[in-house]
Amino acid sequence: MVRIAYQKPEFAGTVVRGNIPILDVQHGNVWTNVDRATFEQLKITKGTPVNVRIRDQRQVYSGTMPYVSIFGDVPIGNPLLYPNSLDNVALAINWGSFAQTYGIGSGPEWRIEVAKR
């Protein structure tokens, strides 16, 4: 038996933490393990900007993006946070590859934090 490090999604005051188990490689979207129930503890409504940090051994991305329902809610080329088909939080660039643009990977070492702005 092999143990694989796994960070369960967690809510800590004004921050939700999780990991990036998989990438949507066809489109370059970044899928997290942060489920809707955990994310909703931030009490963020659609259209609200959030702060996002992604790291592996170092910080790879830090920025602000809106939490939206559909890609068309942001201009082409802009980042967004959305609920994916698994009802988990995901990141994307409208008409772009978030993973490729920022050099994001997947696996237990890839961590994400989403916070109220």
mmCIF file with all atom_site columns, N, CA and C in Angstrom, residues 7-78:
data_model
loop_
_atom_site.group_PDB
_atom_site.id
_atom_site.type_symbol
_atom_site.label_atom_id
_atom_site.label_alt_id
_atom_site.label_comp_id
_atom_site.label_asym_id
_atom_site.label_entity_id
_atom_site.label_seq_id
_atom_site.pdbx_PDB_ins_code
_atom_site.Cartn_x
_atom_site.Cartn_y
_atom_site.Cartn_z
_atom_site.occupancy
_atom_site.B_iso_or_equiv
_atom_site.pdbx_formal_charge
_atom_site.auth_seq_id
_atom_site.auth_comp_id
_atom_site.auth_asym_id
_atom_site.auth_atom_id
_atom_site.pdbx_PDB_model_num
ATOM 1   N N  . GLN A 1 7  ? -4.623  16.887 0.654   1.00 0.00 ? 7  GLN A N  1
ATOM 2   C CA . GLN A 1 7  ? -5.143  17.956 1.493   1.00 0.00 ? 7  GLN A CA 1
ATOM 3   C C  . GLN A 1 7  ? -6.633  18.085 1.244   1.00 0.00 ? 7  GLN A C  1
ATOM 4   N N  . LYS A 1 8  ? -7.414  17.810 2.264   1.00 0.00 ? 8  LYS A N  1
ATOM 5   C CA . LYS A 1 8  ? -8.852  18.016 2.147   1.00 0.00 ? 8  LYS A CA 1
ATOM 6   C C  . LYS A 1 8  ? -9.118  19.510 2.050   1.00 0.00 ? 8  LYS A C  1
ATOM 7   N N  . PRO A 1 9  ? -10.168 19.893 1.318   1.00 0.00 ? 9  PRO A N  1
ATOM 8   C CA . PRO A 1 9  ? -10.499 21.316 1.287   1.00 0.00 ? 9  PRO A CA 1
ATOM 9   C C  . PRO A 1 9  ? -10.901 21.774 2.682   1.00 0.00 ? 9  PRO A C  1
ATOM 10  N N  . GLU A 1 10 ? -10.497 23.000 3.023   1.00 0.00 ? 10 GLU A N  1
ATOM 11  C CA . GLU A 1 10 ? -10.816 23.509 4.348   1.00 0.00 ? 10 GLU A CA 1
ATOM 12  C C  . GLU A 1 10 ? -11.135 24.991 4.297   1.00 0.00 ? 10 GLU A C  1
ATOM 13  N N  . PHE A 1 11 ? -11.989 25.407 5.199   1.00 0.00 ? 11 PHE A N  1
ATOM 14  C CA . PHE A 1 11 ? -12.348 26.807 5.379   1.00 0.00 ? 11 PHE A CA 1
ATOM 15  C C  . PHE A 1 11 ? -11.668 27.288 6.650   1.00 0.00 ? 11 PHE A C  1
ATOM 16  N N  . ALA A 1 12 ? -10.963 28.419 6.553   1.00 0.00 ? 12 ALA A N  1
ATOM 17  C CA . ALA A 1 12 ? -10.270 28.965 7.719   1.00 0.00 ? 12 ALA A CA 1
ATOM 18  C C  . ALA A 1 12 ? -10.499 30.471 7.776   1.00 0.00 ? 12 ALA A C  1
ATOM 19  N N  . GLY A 1 13 ? -11.614 30.884 8.355   1.00 0.00 ? 13 GLY A N  1
ATOM 20  C CA . GLY A 1 13 ? -11.915 32.307 8.512   1.00 0.00 ? 13 GLY A CA 1
ATOM 21  C C  . GLY A 1 13 ? -12.308 32.994 7.227   1.00 0.00 ? 13 GLY A C  1
ATOM 22  N N  . THR A 1 14 ? -11.333 33.589 6.532   1.00 0.00 ? 14 THR A N  1
ATOM 23  C CA . THR A 1 14 ? -11.617 34.284 5.278   1.00 0.00 ? 14 THR A CA 1
ATOM 24  C C  . THR A 1 14 ? -10.942 33.613 4.088   1.00 0.00 ? 14 THR A C  1
ATOM 25  N N  . VAL A 1 15 ? -10.438 32.387 4.299   1.00 0.00 ? 15 VAL A N  1
ATOM 26  C CA . VAL A 1 15 ? -9.689  31.684 3.252   1.00 0.00 ? 15 VAL A CA 1
ATOM 27  C C  . VAL A 1 15 ? -10.193 30.250 3.119   1.00 0.00 ? 15 VAL A C  1
ATOM 28  N N  . VAL A 1 16 ? -10.252 29.786 1.864   1.00 0.00 ? 16 VAL A N  1
ATOM 29  C CA . VAL A 1 16 ? -10.514 28.376 1.585   1.00 0.00 ? 16 VAL A CA 1
ATOM 30  C C  . VAL A 1 16 ? -9.229  27.815 0.978   1.00 0.00 ? 16 VAL A C  1
ATOM 31  N N  . ARG A 1 17 ? -8.820  26.654 1.473   1.00 0.00 ? 17 ARG A N  1
ATOM 32  C CA . ARG A 1 17 ? -7.603  26.012 0.969   1.00 0.00 ? 17 ARG A CA 1
ATOM 33  C C  . ARG A 1 17 ? -7.932  24.632 0.412   1.00 0.00 ? 17 ARG A C  1
ATOM 34  N N  . GLY A 1 18 ? -7.200  24.253 -0.617  1.00 0.00 ? 18 GLY A N  1
ATOM 35  C CA . GLY A 1 18 ? -7.366  22.931 -1.199  1.00 0.00 ? 18 GLY A CA 1
ATOM 36  C C  . GLY A 1 18 ? -6.168  22.601 -2.055  1.00 0.00 ? 18 GLY A C  1
ATOM 37  N N  . ASN A 1 19 ? -6.343  21.593 -2.911  1.00 0.00 ? 19 ASN A N  1
ATOM 38  C CA . ASN A 1 19 ? -5.257  21.281 -3.829  1.00 0.00 ? 19 ASN A CA 1
ATOM 39  C C  . ASN A 1 19 ? -5.783  21.150 -5.252  1.00 0.00 ? 19 ASN A C  1
ATOM 40  N N  . ILE A 1 20 ? -4.855  20.909 -6.165  1.00 0.00 ? 20 ILE A N  1
ATOM 41  C CA . ILE A 1 20 ? -5.178  20.806 -7.586  1.00 0.00 ? 20 ILE A CA 1
ATOM 42  C C  . ILE A 1 20 ? -4.893  19.369 -8.015  1.00 0.00 ? 20 ILE A C  1
ATOM 43  N N  . PRO A 1 21 ? -5.922  18.511 -7.967  1.00 0.00 ? 21 PRO A N  1
ATOM 44  C CA . PRO A 1 21 ? -5.698  17.107 -8.291  1.00 0.00 ? 21 PRO A CA 1
ATOM 45  C C  . PRO A 1 21 ? -5.579  16.816 -9.789  1.00 0.00 ? 21 PRO A C  1
ATOM 46  N N  . ILE A 1 22 ? -6.141  17.720 -10.622 1.00 0.00 ? 22 ILE A N  1
ATOM 47  C CA . ILE A 1 22 ? -6.168  17.423 -12.060 1.00 0.00 ? 22 ILE A CA 1
ATOM 48  C C  . ILE A 1 22 ? -6.320  18.714 -12.850 1.00 0.00 ? 22 ILE A C  1
ATOM 49  N N  . LEU A 1 23 ? -5.818  18.680 -14.070 1.00 0.00 ? 23 LEU A N  1
ATOM 50  C CA . LEU A 1 23 ? -6.012  19.778 -15.007 1.00 0.00 ? 23 LEU A CA 1
ATOM 51  C C  . LEU A 1 23 ? -6.960  19.310 -16.105 1.00 0.00 ? 23 LEU A C  1
ATOM 52  N N  . ASP A 1 24 ? -7.757  20.207 -16.596 1.00 0.00 ? 24 ASP A N  1
ATOM 53  C CA . ASP A 1 24 ? -8.574  19.948 -17.784 1.00 0.00 ? 24 ASP A CA 1
ATOM 54  C C  . ASP A 1 24 ? -7.659  20.245 -18.968 1.00 0.00 ? 24 ASP A C  1
ATOM 55  N N  . VAL A 1 25 ? -6.879  19.243 -19.359 1.00 0.00 ? 25 VAL A N  1
ATOM 56  C CA . VAL A 1 25 ? -5.808  19.468 -20.334 1.00 0.00 ? 25 VAL A CA 1
ATOM 57  C C  . VAL A 1 25 ? -6.303  19.897 -21.710 1.00 0.00 ? 25 VAL A C  1
ATOM 58  N N  . GLN A 1 26 ? -7.511  19.535 -22.072 1.00 0.00 ? 26 GLN A N  1
ATOM 59  C CA . GLN A 1 26 ? -8.034  19.946 -23.380 1.00 0.00 ? 26 GLN A CA 1
ATOM 60  C C  . GLN A 1 26 ? -8.208  21.454 -23.475 1.00 0.00 ? 26 GLN A C  1
ATOM 61  N N  . HIS A 1 27 ? -8.542  22.081 -22.350 1.00 0.00 ? 27 HIS A N  1
ATOM 62  C CA . HIS A 1 27 ? -8.838  23.512 -22.365 1.00 0.00 ? 27 HIS A CA 1
ATOM 63  C C  . HIS A 1 27 ? -7.878  24.335 -21.516 1.00 0.00 ? 27 HIS A C  1
ATOM 64  N N  . GLY A 1 28 ? -7.037  23.680 -20.711 1.00 0.00 ? 28 GLY A N  1
ATOM 65  C CA . GLY A 1 28 ? -6.090  24.407 -19.875 1.00 0.00 ? 28 GLY A CA 1
ATOM 66  C C  . GLY A 1 28 ? -6.671  24.938 -18.585 1.00 0.00 ? 28 GLY A C  1
ATOM 67  N N  . ASN A 1 29 ? -7.842  24.424 -18.203 1.00 0.00 ? 29 ASN A N  1
ATOM 68  C CA . ASN A 1 29 ? -8.465  24.866 -16.955 1.00 0.00 ? 29 ASN A CA 1
ATOM 69  C C  . ASN A 1 29 ? -7.847  24.121 -15.775 1.00 0.00 ? 29 ASN A C  1
ATOM 70  N N  . VAL A 1 30 ? -7.856  24.752 -14.622 1.00 0.00 ? 30 VAL A N  1
ATOM 71  C CA . VAL A 1 30 ? -7.276  24.197 -13.402 1.00 0.00 ? 30 VAL A CA 1
ATOM 72  C C  . VAL A 1 30 ? -8.414  23.790 -12.482 1.00 0.00 ? 30 VAL A C  1
ATOM 73  N N  . TRP A 1 31 ? -8.515  22.493 -12.206 1.00 0.00 ? 31 TRP A N  1
ATOM 74  C CA . TRP A 1 31 ? -9.592  21.977 -11.352 1.00 0.00 ? 31 TRP A CA 1
ATOM 75  C C  . TRP A 1 31 ? -9.058  21.745 -9.945  1.00 0.00 ? 31 TRP A C  1
ATOM 76  N N  . THR A 1 32 ? -9.823  22.193 -8.961  1.00 0.00 ? 32 THR A N  1
ATOM 77  C CA . THR A 1 32 ? -9.424  22.018 -7.561  1.00 0.00 ? 32 THR A CA 1
ATOM 78  C C  . THR A 1 32 ? -10.307 20.970 -6.896  1.00 0.00 ? 32 THR A C  1
ATOM 79  N N  . ASN A 1 33 ? -9.952  20.625 -5.680  1.00 0.00 ? 33 ASN A N  1
ATOM 80  C CA . ASN A 1 33 ? -10.794 19.728 -4.890  1.00 0.00 ? 33 ASN A CA 1
ATOM 81  C C  . ASN A 1 33 ? -11.702 20.505 -3.933  1.00 0.00 ? 33 ASN A C  1
ATOM 82  N N  . VAL A 1 34 ? -11.764 21.822 -4.090  1.00 0.00 ? 34 VAL A N  1
ATOM 83  C CA . VAL A 1 34 ? -12.609 22.653 -3.228  1.00 0.00 ? 34 VAL A CA 1
ATOM 84  C C  . VAL A 1 34 ? -14.055 22.532 -3.692  1.00 0.00 ? 34 VAL A C  1
ATOM 85  N N  . ASP A 1 35 ? -14.858 21.860 -2.896  1.00 0.00 ? 35 ASP A N  1
ATOM 86  C CA . ASP A 1 35 ? -16.263 21.637 -3.242  1.00 0.00 ? 35 ASP A CA 1
ATOM 87  C C  . ASP A 1 35 ? -17.099 22.883 -2.948  1.00 0.00 ? 35 ASP A C  1
ATOM 88  N N  . ARG A 1 36 ? -18.301 22.895 -3.516  1.00 0.00 ? 36 ARG A N  1
ATOM 89  C CA . ARG A 1 36 ? -19.193 24.046 -3.376  1.00 0.00 ? 36 ARG A CA 1
ATOM 90  C C  . ARG A 1 36 ? -19.488 24.369 -1.910  1.00 0.00 ? 36 ARG A C  1
ATOM 91  N N  . ALA A 1 37 ? -19.768 23.360 -1.099  1.00 0.00 ? 37 ALA A N  1
ATOM 92  C CA . ALA A 1 37 ? -20.128 23.601 0.303   1.00 0.00 ? 37 ALA A CA 1
ATOM 93  C C  . ALA A 1 37 ? -18.988 24.289 1.055   1.00 0.00 ? 37 ALA A C  1
ATOM 94  N N  . THR A 1 38 ? -17.769 23.860 0.811   1.00 0.00 ? 38 THR A N  1
ATOM 95  C CA . THR A 1 38 ? -16.622 24.498 1.470   1.00 0.00 ? 38 THR A CA 1
ATOM 96  C C  . THR A 1 38 ? -16.446 25.920 0.963   1.00 0.00 ? 38 THR A C  1
ATOM 97  N N  . PHE A 1 39 ? -16.514 26.116 -0.354  1.00 0.00 ? 39 PHE A N  1
ATOM 98  C CA . PHE A 1 39 ? -16.344 27.440 -0.945  1.00 0.00 ? 39 PHE A CA 1
ATOM 99  C C  . PHE A 1 39 ? -17.429 28.407 -0.471  1.00 0.00 ? 39 PHE A C  1
ATOM 100 N N  . GLU A 1 40 ? -18.658 27.937 -0.377  1.00 0.00 ? 40 GLU A N  1
ATOM 101 C CA . GLU A 1 40 ? -19.759 28.817 0.011   1.00 0.00 ? 40 GLU A CA 1
ATOM 102 C C  . GLU A 1 40 ? -19.625 29.362 1.428   1.00 0.00 ? 40 GLU A C  1
ATOM 103 N N  . GLN A 1 41 ? -18.764 28.772 2.238   1.00 0.00 ? 41 GLN A N  1
ATOM 104 C CA . GLN A 1 41 ? -18.537 29.302 3.579   1.00 0.00 ? 41 GLN A CA 1
ATOM 105 C C  . GLN A 1 41 ? -17.878 30.682 3.535   1.00 0.00 ? 41 GLN A C  1
ATOM 106 N N  . LEU A 1 42 ? -17.271 31.037 2.397   1.00 0.00 ? 42 LEU A N  1
ATOM 107 C CA . LEU A 1 42 ? -16.719 32.381 2.228   1.00 0.00 ? 42 LEU A CA 1
ATOM 108 C C  . LEU A 1 42 ? -17.808 33.431 2.025   1.00 0.00 ? 42 LEU A C  1
ATOM 109 N N  . LYS A 1 43 ? -19.033 32.971 1.705   1.00 0.00 ? 43 LYS A N  1
ATOM 110 C CA . LYS A 1 43 ? -20.167 33.866 1.458   1.00 0.00 ? 43 LYS A CA 1
ATOM 111 C C  . LYS A 1 43 ? -19.862 34.871 0.335   1.00 0.00 ? 43 LYS A C  1
ATOM 112 N N  . ILE A 1 44 ? -19.353 34.326 -0.758  1.00 0.00 ? 44 ILE A N  1
ATOM 113 C CA . ILE A 1 44 ? -19.034 35.128 -1.934  1.00 0.00 ? 44 ILE A CA 1
ATOM 114 C C  . ILE A 1 44 ? -20.129 34.921 -2.973  1.00 0.00 ? 44 ILE A C  1
ATOM 115 N N  . THR A 1 45 ? -20.655 36.014 -3.497  1.00 0.00 ? 45 THR A N  1
ATOM 116 C CA . THR A 1 45 ? -21.701 35.928 -4.513  1.00 0.00 ? 45 THR A CA 1
ATOM 117 C C  . THR A 1 45 ? -21.082 36.007 -5.907  1.00 0.00 ? 45 THR A C  1
ATOM 118 N N  . LYS A 1 46 ? -21.828 35.523 -6.887  1.00 0.00 ? 46 LYS A N  1
ATOM 119 C CA . LYS A 1 46 ? -21.365 35.550 -8.271  1.00 0.00 ? 46 LYS A CA 1
ATOM 120 C C  . LYS A 1 46 ? -21.048 36.983 -8.689  1.00 0.00 ? 46 LYS A C  1
ATOM 121 N N  . GLY A 1 47 ? -19.956 37.128 -9.403  1.00 0.00 ? 47 GLY A N  1
ATOM 122 C CA . GLY A 1 47 ? -19.509 38.437 -9.863  1.00 0.00 ? 47 GLY A CA 1
ATOM 123 C C  . GLY A 1 47 ? -18.520 39.108 -8.923  1.00 0.00 ? 47 GLY A C  1
ATOM 124 N N  . THR A 1 48 ? -18.377 38.576 -7.728  1.00 0.00 ? 48 THR A N  1
ATOM 125 C CA . THR A 1 48 ? -17.474 39.159 -6.734  1.00 0.00 ? 48 THR A CA 1
ATOM 126 C C  . THR A 1 48 ? -16.025 38.758 -7.016  1.00 0.00 ? 48 THR A C  1
ATOM 127 N N  . PRO A 1 49 ? -15.096 39.717 -6.978  1.00 0.00 ? 49 PRO A N  1
ATOM 128 C CA . PRO A 1 49 ? -13.679 39.360 -7.147  1.00 0.00 ? 49 PRO A CA 1
ATOM 129 C C  . PRO A 1 49 ? -13.146 38.635 -5.915  1.00 0.00 ? 49 PRO A C  1
ATOM 130 N N  . VAL A 1 50 ? -12.256 37.676 -6.151  1.00 0.00 ? 50 VAL A N  1
ATOM 131 C CA . VAL A 1 50 ? -11.598 36.935 -5.074  1.00 0.00 ? 50 VAL A CA 1
ATOM 132 C C  . VAL A 1 50 ? -10.092 36.966 -5.311  1.00 0.00 ? 50 VAL A C  1
ATOM 133 N N  . ASN A 1 51 ? -9.338  36.808 -4.237  1.00 0.00 ? 51 ASN A N  1
ATOM 134 C CA . ASN A 1 51 ? -7.881  36.687 -4.328  1.00 0.00 ? 51 ASN A CA 1
ATOM 135 C C  . ASN A 1 51 ? -7.533  35.213 -4.403  1.00 0.00 ? 51 ASN A C  1
ATOM 136 N N  . VAL A 1 52 ? -6.648  34.866 -5.321  1.00 0.00 ? 52 VAL A N  1
ATOM 137 C CA . VAL A 1 52 ? -6.252  33.468 -5.525  1.00 0.00 ? 52 VAL A CA 1
ATOM 138 C C  . VAL A 1 52 ? -4.732  33.371 -5.470  1.00 0.00 ? 52 VAL A C  1
ATOM 139 N N  . ARG A 1 53 ? -4.257  32.382 -4.729  1.00 0.00 ? 53 ARG A N  1
ATOM 140 C CA . ARG A 1 53 ? -2.823  32.065 -4.698  1.00 0.00 ? 53 ARG A CA 1
ATOM 141 C C  . ARG A 1 53 ? -2.652  30.580 -4.979  1.00 0.00 ? 53 ARG A C  1
ATOM 142 N N  . ILE A 1 54 ? -1.691  30.260 -5.842  1.00 0.00 ? 54 ILE A N  1
ATOM 143 C CA . ILE A 1 54 ? -1.390  28.872 -6.180  1.00 0.00 ? 54 ILE A CA 1
ATOM 144 C C  . ILE A 1 54 ? 0.103   28.669 -5.985  1.00 0.00 ? 54 ILE A C  1
ATOM 145 N N  . ARG A 1 55 ? 0.450   27.526 -5.374  1.00 0.00 ? 55 ARG A N  1
ATOM 146 C CA . ARG A 1 55 ? 1.866   27.234 -5.155  1.00 0.00 ? 55 ARG A CA 1
ATOM 147 C C  . ARG A 1 55 ? 2.113   25.731 -5.245  1.00 0.00 ? 55 ARG A C  1
ATOM 148 N N  . ASP A 1 56 ? 3.345   25.409 -5.553  1.00 0.00 ? 56 ASP A N  1
ATOM 149 C CA . ASP A 1 56 ? 3.849   24.050 -5.350  1.00 0.00 ? 56 ASP A CA 1
ATOM 150 C C  . ASP A 1 56 ? 4.951   24.211 -4.313  1.00 0.00 ? 56 ASP A C  1
ATOM 151 N N  . GLN A 1 57 ? 6.204   24.189 -4.684  1.00 0.00 ? 57 GLN A N  1
ATOM 152 C CA . GLN A 1 57 ? 7.269   24.490 -3.733  1.00 0.00 ? 57 GLN A CA 1
ATOM 153 C C  . GLN A 1 57 ? 7.489   25.997 -3.590  1.00 0.00 ? 57 GLN A C  1
ATOM 154 N N  . ARG A 1 58 ? 6.938   26.740 -4.515  1.00 0.00 ? 58 ARG A N  1
ATOM 155 C CA . ARG A 1 58 ? 7.032   28.203 -4.517  1.00 0.00 ? 58 ARG A CA 1
ATOM 156 C C  . ARG A 1 58 ? 5.699   28.771 -4.972  1.00 0.00 ? 58 ARG A C  1
ATOM 157 N N  . GLN A 1 59 ? 5.498   30.049 -4.740  1.00 0.00 ? 59 GLN A N  1
ATOM 158 C CA . GLN A 1 59 ? 4.259   30.664 -5.224  1.00 0.00 ? 59 GLN A CA 1
ATOM 159 C C  . GLN A 1 59 ? 4.351   30.815 -6.738  1.00 0.00 ? 59 GLN A C  1
ATOM 160 N N  . VAL A 1 60 ? 3.362   30.268 -7.440  1.00 0.00 ? 60 VAL A N  1
ATOM 161 C CA . VAL A 1 60 ? 3.357   30.270 -8.900  1.00 0.00 ? 60 VAL A CA 1
ATOM 162 C C  . VAL A 1 60 ? 2.404   31.329 -9.431  1.00 0.00 ? 60 VAL A C  1
ATOM 163 N N  . TYR A 1 61 ? 1.312   31.566 -8.719  1.00 0.00 ? 61 TYR A N  1
ATOM 164 C CA . TYR A 1 61 ? 0.315   32.543 -9.170  1.00 0.00 ? 61 TYR A CA 1
ATOM 165 C C  . TYR A 1 61 ? -0.264  33.265 -7.963  1.00 0.00 ? 61 TYR A C  1
ATOM 166 N N  . SER A 1 62 ? -0.467  34.556 -8.117  1.00 0.00 ? 62 SER A N  1
ATOM 167 C CA . SER A 1 62 ? -1.177  35.359 -7.141  1.00 0.00 ? 62 SER A CA 1
ATOM 168 C C  . SER A 1 62 ? -1.920  36.438 -7.911  1.00 0.00 ? 62 SER A C  1
ATOM 169 N N  . GLY A 1 63 ? -3.227  36.480 -7.758  1.00 0.00 ? 63 GLY A N  1
ATOM 170 C CA . GLY A 1 63 ? -3.998  37.466 -8.496  1.00 0.00 ? 63 GLY A CA 1
ATOM 171 C C  . GLY A 1 63 ? -5.437  37.527 -8.048  1.00 0.00 ? 63 GLY A C  1
ATOM 172 N N  . THR A 1 64 ? -6.168  38.405 -8.681  1.00 0.00 ? 64 THR A N  1
ATOM 173 C CA . THR A 1 64 ? -7.583  38.621 -8.385  1.00 0.00 ? 64 THR A CA 1
ATOM 174 C C  . THR A 1 64 ? -8.386  38.297 -9.634  1.00 0.00 ? 64 THR A C  1
ATOM 175 N N  . MET A 1 65 ? -9.511  37.626 -9.427  1.00 0.00 ? 65 MET A N  1
ATOM 176 C CA . MET A 1 65 ? -10.406 37.292 -10.535 1.00 0.00 ? 65 MET A CA 1
ATOM 177 C C  . MET A 1 65 ? -11.832 37.193 -10.005 1.00 0.00 ? 65 MET A C  1
ATOM 178 N N  . PRO A 1 66 ? -12.826 37.332 -10.865 1.00 0.00 ? 66 PRO A N  1
ATOM 179 C CA . PRO A 1 66 ? -14.207 37.223 -10.393 1.00 0.00 ? 66 PRO A CA 1
ATOM 180 C C  . PRO A 1 66 ? -14.672 35.770 -10.301 1.00 0.00 ? 66 PRO A C  1
ATOM 181 N N  . TYR A 1 67 ? -15.587 35.539 -9.380  1.00 0.00 ? 67 TYR A N  1
ATOM 182 C CA . TYR A 1 67 ? -16.282 34.254 -9.276  1.00 0.00 ? 67 TYR A CA 1
ATOM 183 C C  . TYR A 1 67 ? -17.526 34.385 -10.144 1.00 0.00 ? 67 TYR A C  1
ATOM 184 N N  . VAL A 1 68 ? -17.619 33.577 -11.206 1.00 0.00 ? 68 VAL A N  1
ATOM 185 C CA . VAL A 1 68 ? -18.699 33.715 -12.178 1.00 0.00 ? 68 VAL A CA 1
ATOM 186 C C  . VAL A 1 68 ? -19.331 32.363 -12.512 1.00 0.00 ? 68 VAL A C  1
ATOM 187 N N  . SER A 1 69 ? -20.451 32.417 -13.216 1.00 0.00 ? 69 SER A N  1
ATOM 188 C CA . SER A 1 69 ? -21.157 31.199 -13.632 1.00 0.00 ? 69 SER A CA 1
ATOM 189 C C  . SER A 1 69 ? -20.668 30.673 -14.973 1.00 0.00 ? 69 SER A C  1
ATOM 190 N N  . ILE A 1 70 ? -20.394 31.604 -15.896 1.00 0.00 ? 70 ILE A N  1
ATOM 191 C CA . ILE A 1 70 ? -20.014 31.208 -17.250 1.00 0.00 ? 70 ILE A CA 1
ATOM 192 C C  . ILE A 1 70 ? -18.831 32.040 -17.735 1.00 0.00 ? 70 ILE A C  1
ATOM 193 N N  . PHE A 1 71 ? -18.096 31.503 -18.676 1.00 0.00 ? 71 PHE A N  1
ATOM 194 C CA . PHE A 1 71 ? -16.906 32.169 -19.193 1.00 0.00 ? 71 PHE A CA 1
ATOM 195 C C  . PHE A 1 71 ? -17.243 33.518 -19.806 1.00 0.00 ? 71 PHE A C  1
ATOM 196 N N  . GLY A 1 72 ? -18.402 33.624 -20.435 1.00 0.00 ? 72 GLY A N  1
ATOM 197 C CA . GLY A 1 72 ? -18.815 34.868 -21.072 1.00 0.00 ? 72 GLY A CA 1
ATOM 198 C C  . GLY A 1 72 ? -19.039 36.015 -20.103 1.00 0.00 ? 72 GLY A C  1
ATOM 199 N N  . ASP A 1 73 ? -18.986 35.741 -18.800 1.00 0.00 ? 73 ASP A N  1
ATOM 200 C CA . ASP A 1 73 ? -19.135 36.802 -17.804 1.00 0.00 ? 73 ASP A CA 1
ATOM 201 C C  . ASP A 1 73 ? -17.885 37.675 -17.687 1.00 0.00 ? 73 ASP A C  1
ATOM 202 N N  . VAL A 1 74 ? -16.772 37.257 -18.333 1.00 0.00 ? 74 VAL A N  1
ATOM 203 C CA . VAL A 1 74 ? -15.544 38.048 -18.331 1.00 0.00 ? 74 VAL A CA 1
ATOM 204 C C  . VAL A 1 74 ? -15.087 38.259 -19.772 1.00 0.00 ? 74 VAL A C  1
ATOM 205 N N  . PRO A 1 75 ? -14.347 39.328 -20.038 1.00 0.00 ? 75 PRO A N  1
ATOM 206 C CA . PRO A 1 75 ? -13.827 39.547 -21.394 1.00 0.00 ? 75 PRO A CA 1
ATOM 207 C C  . PRO A 1 75 ? -12.846 38.448 -21.812 1.00 0.00 ? 75 PRO A C  1
ATOM 208 N N  . ILE A 1 76 ? -12.719 38.254 -23.104 1.00 0.00 ? 76 ILE A N  1
ATOM 209 C CA . ILE A 1 76 ? -11.758 37.293 -23.649 1.00 0.00 ? 76 ILE A CA 1
ATOM 210 C C  . ILE A 1 76 ? -10.363 37.635 -23.132 1.00 0.00 ? 76 ILE A C  1
ATOM 211 N N  . GLY A 1 77 ? -9.647  36.610 -22.685 1.00 0.00 ? 77 GLY A N  1
ATOM 212 C CA . GLY A 1 77 ? -8.293  36.786 -22.174 1.00 0.00 ? 77 GLY A CA 1
ATOM 213 C C  . GLY A 1 77 ? -8.212  37.025 -20.672 1.00 0.00 ? 77 GLY A C  1
ATOM 214 N N  . ASN A 1 78 ? -9.365  37.164 -20.001 1.00 0.00 ? 78 ASN A N  1
ATOM 215 C CA . ASN A 1 78 ? -9.359  37.421 -18.559 1.00 0.00 ? 78 ASN A CA 1
ATOM 216 C C  . ASN A 1 78 ? -9.541  36.136 -17.757 1.00 0.00 ? 78 ASN A C  1
#
